[in-house]
């Protein structure tokens, strides 16, 4: 048998020996009794070669497995100084954290509420007036956000007269219909659009308002008709909350 055939045959024997049952005595190697019966018998030379190349089976010692991890046992908290006080400790910690959370909540609520408008500011933002007692042809002056507001109860004749005014004759072109929610009620800011004086009601060339500061004349729709004022009297935001109740703002 040449060397190549011997090597390939021995290697196949060694492979079979890896998975074959081991003999009771460790390090003895593979005997003929444990070999696969289908294979031919090995010579003593072959058995000696296999024994020298096949590692002997041996259980590793504990120190051979590397360092032992003692972290689990070292870090275990199974020794409490005062186990009977554990519940008290938990209760104390929970109470402190609850106090922190409550304080933070109160601070946040106070901060947010401080940014909203106060009650007196909200009260001034809008104001409701009952104009049921105002006779036709009369004007009342009310106060809204610190400014005078004229509310005039107009007569049918005044309404028709203002509706008939040609837009081309106006400096600040606005129809009477655009300036009222109900034709019989005119609501305008009592501030002259020239330099901010308070005009006089029922005065001037147009029986509306007259500003004595520089002589501006407004008609019964609050439109500028004469004088230096450039614009009509301003109309504040308002709505009717009843037949005779007006909410301004
Ligand atoms: S402020 Fe009214 S006319 Fe000048």
Coordinates of C-alpha atoms and ligand atoms in Angstrom, one line a residue:
X1 CA 0.0 0.0 0.0
X2 CA 1.4 3.3 -0.9
X3 CA 1.6 6.3 1.4
X4 CA -1.3 8.2 -0.1
X5 CA -3.7 5.2 0.2
X6 CA -2.5 4.7 3.8
X7 CA -3.1 8.3 4.8
X8 CA -6.6 8.5 3.2
X9 CA -7.5 5.2 4.9
X10 CA -6.3 6.3 8.3
X11 CA -8.1 9.6 8.0
X12 CA -11.4 7.8 7.3
X13 CA -10.7 5.6 10.3
X14 CA -10.0 8.6 12.5
X15 CA -13.3 10.2 11.4
X16 CA -15.2 7.1 12.2
X17 CA -13.4 6.9 15.6
X18 CA -14.6 10.4 16.4
X19 CA -18.2 9.3 16.4
X20 CA -17.8 5.7 17.6
X21 CA -18.4 4.8 21.2
X22 CA -15.3 5.5 23.4
X23 CA -13.7 2.7 25.3
X24 CA -14.0 2.8 29.1
X25 CA -10.4 3.6 29.6
X26 CA -9.6 7.1 28.5
X27 CA -6.4 7.5 26.4
X28 CA -6.3 3.9 25.3
X29 CA -7.4 4.8 21.8
X30 CA -9.6 2.9 19.4
X31 CA -9.6 -0.9 19.7
X32 CA -10.7 -3.4 17.2
X33 CA -13.8 -4.2 19.3
X34 CA -15.2 -0.7 19.1
X35 CA -14.5 -0.2 15.4
X36 CA -17.3 -0.4 12.8
X37 CA -17.6 -4.0 11.9
X38 CA -17.9 -3.2 8.3
X39 CA -14.4 -1.8 8.2
X40 CA -11.3 -4.1 7.9
X41 CA -9.1 -4.7 10.9
X42 CA -6.2 -2.2 11.6
X43 CA -2.7 -3.2 12.0
X44 CA -0.8 -2.3 15.2
X45 CA 1.1 0.4 13.3
X46 CA -2.2 2.0 12.2
X47 CA -3.6 1.8 15.7
X48 CA -0.5 3.4 17.2
X49 CA -0.8 6.2 14.6
X50 CA -4.4 6.8 15.4
X51 CA -3.7 6.8 19.2
X52 CA -1.0 9.4 18.7
X53 CA -3.2 11.7 16.6
X54 CA -6.6 11.3 18.3
X55 CA -7.1 13.6 21.3
X56 CA -8.1 11.8 24.5
X57 CA -11.5 12.7 25.9
X58 CA -11.2 14.5 29.2
X59 CA -13.6 16.6 31.3
X60 CA -12.3 20.1 31.8
X61 CA -11.5 21.2 35.3
X62 CA -13.4 24.2 36.7
X63 CA -10.4 26.5 36.6
X64 CA -10.0 25.7 32.9
X65 CA -13.3 27.4 32.0
X66 CA -12.0 30.9 32.7
X67 CA -12.8 33.4 35.3
X68 CA -15.9 32.9 37.4
X69 CA -18.5 35.7 37.4
X70 CA -19.2 36.6 41.0
X71 CA -21.2 39.7 40.1
X72 CA -24.5 38.1 40.7
X73 CA -23.7 37.0 44.2
X74 CA -21.6 40.1 45.0
X75 CA -24.3 42.6 44.0
X76 CA -27.2 40.9 45.4
X77 CA -29.1 42.9 48.0
X78 CA -30.2 40.2 50.2
X79 CA -28.9 41.8 53.4
X80 CA -31.0 44.7 54.5
X81 CA -29.9 46.5 57.6
X82 CA -33.4 46.8 59.0
X83 CA -35.8 44.7 57.0
X84 CA -38.7 45.6 59.2
X85 CA -38.3 49.3 58.2
X86 CA -38.5 48.6 54.5
X87 CA -42.2 49.5 54.2
X88 CA -41.6 52.7 56.1
X89 CA -38.7 53.6 53.8
X90 CA -40.8 53.0 50.8
X91 CA -43.6 55.1 52.3
X92 CA -41.3 58.0 53.1
X93 CA -39.7 58.0 49.6
X94 CA -43.1 57.9 47.9
X95 CA -44.4 60.7 50.1
X96 CA -41.4 63.0 49.3
X97 CA -41.8 62.3 45.6
X98 CA -45.5 63.0 45.7
X99 CA -44.8 66.3 47.5
X100 CA -42.4 67.2 44.7
X101 CA -44.9 66.4 42.0
X102 CA -47.7 68.4 43.7
X103 CA -45.4 71.4 44.1
X104 CA -44.4 71.3 40.5
X105 CA -48.1 71.0 39.4
X106 CA -49.1 74.0 41.5
X107 CA -46.2 76.1 40.1
X108 CA -47.2 75.2 36.5
X109 CA -50.9 76.0 37.1
X110 CA -50.0 79.3 38.7
X111 CA -47.6 80.2 35.9
X112 CA -50.2 79.4 33.2
X113 CA -53.0 81.2 34.9
X114 CA -50.9 84.3 35.4
X115 CA -50.6 84.6 31.6
X116 CA -54.4 84.7 31.1
X117 CA -56.3 88.0 31.4
X118 CA -57.6 88.8 34.9
X119 CA -61.3 89.1 35.7
X120 CA -61.4 92.9 35.7
X121 CA -59.6 93.0 32.3
X122 CA -62.1 90.5 30.9
X123 CA -65.0 92.5 32.3
X124 CA -63.7 95.6 30.5
X125 CA -63.2 93.8 27.3
X126 CA -66.9 93.7 26.6
X127 CA -69.8 95.6 28.1
X128 CA -73.5 95.1 27.7
X129 CA -76.0 98.1 27.6
X130 CA -79.8 98.1 27.7
X131 CA -80.9 100.9 25.4
X132 CA -84.6 100.3 25.8
X133 CA -85.1 103.6 27.6
X134 CA -83.5 105.7 24.8
X135 CA -86.1 107.7 23.0
X136 CA -86.0 108.1 19.2
X137 CA -83.8 111.0 18.2
X138 CA -81.7 110.8 21.3
X139 CA -78.1 109.9 21.8
X140 CA -76.5 108.3 24.9
X141 CA -72.8 108.1 25.6
X142 CA -71.5 104.9 27.3
X143 CA -68.0 103.9 28.3
X144 CA -66.2 100.9 26.8
X145 CA -62.5 100.1 27.4
X146 CA -62.1 103.7 28.7
X147 CA -63.4 105.2 25.4
X148 CA -66.7 107.0 24.9
X149 CA -69.2 105.3 22.6
X150 CA -72.2 107.1 21.1
X151 CA -75.5 105.1 20.8
X152 CA -78.1 106.9 18.8
X153 CA -81.7 105.9 18.4
X154 CA -82.5 107.2 15.0
X155 CA -85.9 108.2 13.7
X156 CA -87.3 106.8 10.4
X157 CA -86.8 110.2 8.8
X158 CA -83.1 110.2 9.8
X159 CA -82.7 106.7 8.5
X160 CA -84.2 107.5 5.1
X161 CA -82.2 110.8 4.9
X162 CA -78.9 109.0 5.6
X163 CA -79.7 106.2 3.2
X164 CA -80.3 108.8 0.4
X165 CA -76.8 110.4 0.7
X166 CA -74.8 109.9 -2.5
X167 CA -71.6 108.1 -2.0
X168 CA -69.8 110.5 -4.3
X169 CA -70.4 113.3 -1.9
X170 CA -68.6 111.6 0.9
X171 CA -65.0 111.9 1.8
X172 CA -64.9 108.4 3.4
X173 CA -67.3 106.5 1.2
X174 CA -69.5 104.2 3.2
X175 CA -73.2 103.5 2.9
X176 CA -75.5 103.9 5.9
X177 CA -76.5 100.3 5.6
X178 CA -72.9 99.2 6.0
X179 CA -72.6 101.1 9.3
X180 CA -75.5 99.6 11.2
X181 CA -76.8 96.2 12.3
X182 CA -80.3 97.7 12.8
X183 CA -81.1 100.9 11.0
X184 CA -82.7 102.5 14.0
X185 CA -79.5 102.1 16.2
X186 CA -76.2 103.7 15.4
X187 CA -73.2 102.7 17.5
X188 CA -69.9 104.7 16.9
X189 CA -66.8 105.5 18.9
X190 CA -67.0 109.0 20.3
X191 CA -63.5 109.9 19.1
X192 CA -62.8 112.4 16.3
X193 CA -60.8 110.8 13.6
X194 CA -58.7 114.0 13.2
X195 CA -56.8 114.3 16.4
X196 CA -58.9 112.4 18.9
X197 CA -61.2 115.0 20.5
X198 CA -64.7 114.0 21.7
X199 CA -67.3 115.4 19.4
X200 CA -70.5 117.0 20.6
X201 CA -73.8 115.1 19.9
X202 CA -76.6 116.7 18.0
X203 CA -74.5 119.5 16.8
X204 CA -72.8 120.6 13.5
X205 CA -74.2 121.3 10.0
X206 CA -75.5 117.8 9.7
X207 CA -77.1 117.4 13.1
X208 CA -74.9 114.5 13.9
X209 CA -71.7 115.3 15.8
X210 CA -69.5 118.4 15.8
X211 CA -65.8 118.3 16.9
X212 CA -65.0 121.8 18.4
X213 CA -61.3 121.2 18.3
X214 CA -60.9 121.9 14.6
X215 CA -64.4 122.0 13.3
X216 CA -65.2 118.6 11.9
X217 CA -68.9 117.9 11.1
X218 CA -70.3 114.4 11.1
X219 CA -73.8 113.3 9.9
X220 CA -76.3 111.1 11.8
X221 CA -74.5 108.1 10.3
X222 CA -71.2 109.2 11.9
X223 CA -69.7 110.0 8.5
X224 CA -67.3 112.9 8.0
X225 CA -69.0 115.6 5.9
X226 CA -67.0 118.7 6.7
X227 CA -63.8 119.8 8.4
X228 CA -60.3 118.3 8.7
X229 CA -61.2 114.8 10.0
X230 CA -60.2 112.3 7.3
X231 CA -62.4 109.4 8.2
X232 CA -65.8 108.5 9.5
X233 CA -66.4 107.8 13.2
X234 CA -65.2 104.3 13.9
X235 CA -67.7 101.5 14.6
X236 CA -66.7 99.3 17.5
X237 CA -67.4 95.5 17.4
X238 CA -70.9 95.0 18.9
X239 CA -73.9 92.7 18.6
X240 CA -77.5 92.7 19.9
X241 CA -78.1 90.2 22.7
X242 CA -81.8 91.2 22.8
X243 CA -84.2 93.6 21.2
X244 CA -82.8 96.5 23.1
X245 CA -79.5 95.0 24.6
X246 CA -76.2 95.8 22.9
X247 CA -73.0 93.9 23.8
X248 CA -70.0 96.0 22.8
X249 CA -66.6 94.2 22.5
Ligands
LIG1 S1 -59.7 116.7 16.7 FE1 -61.7 116.8 15.9 S2 -61.5 118.2 14.3 FE2 -59.5 118.0 15.1

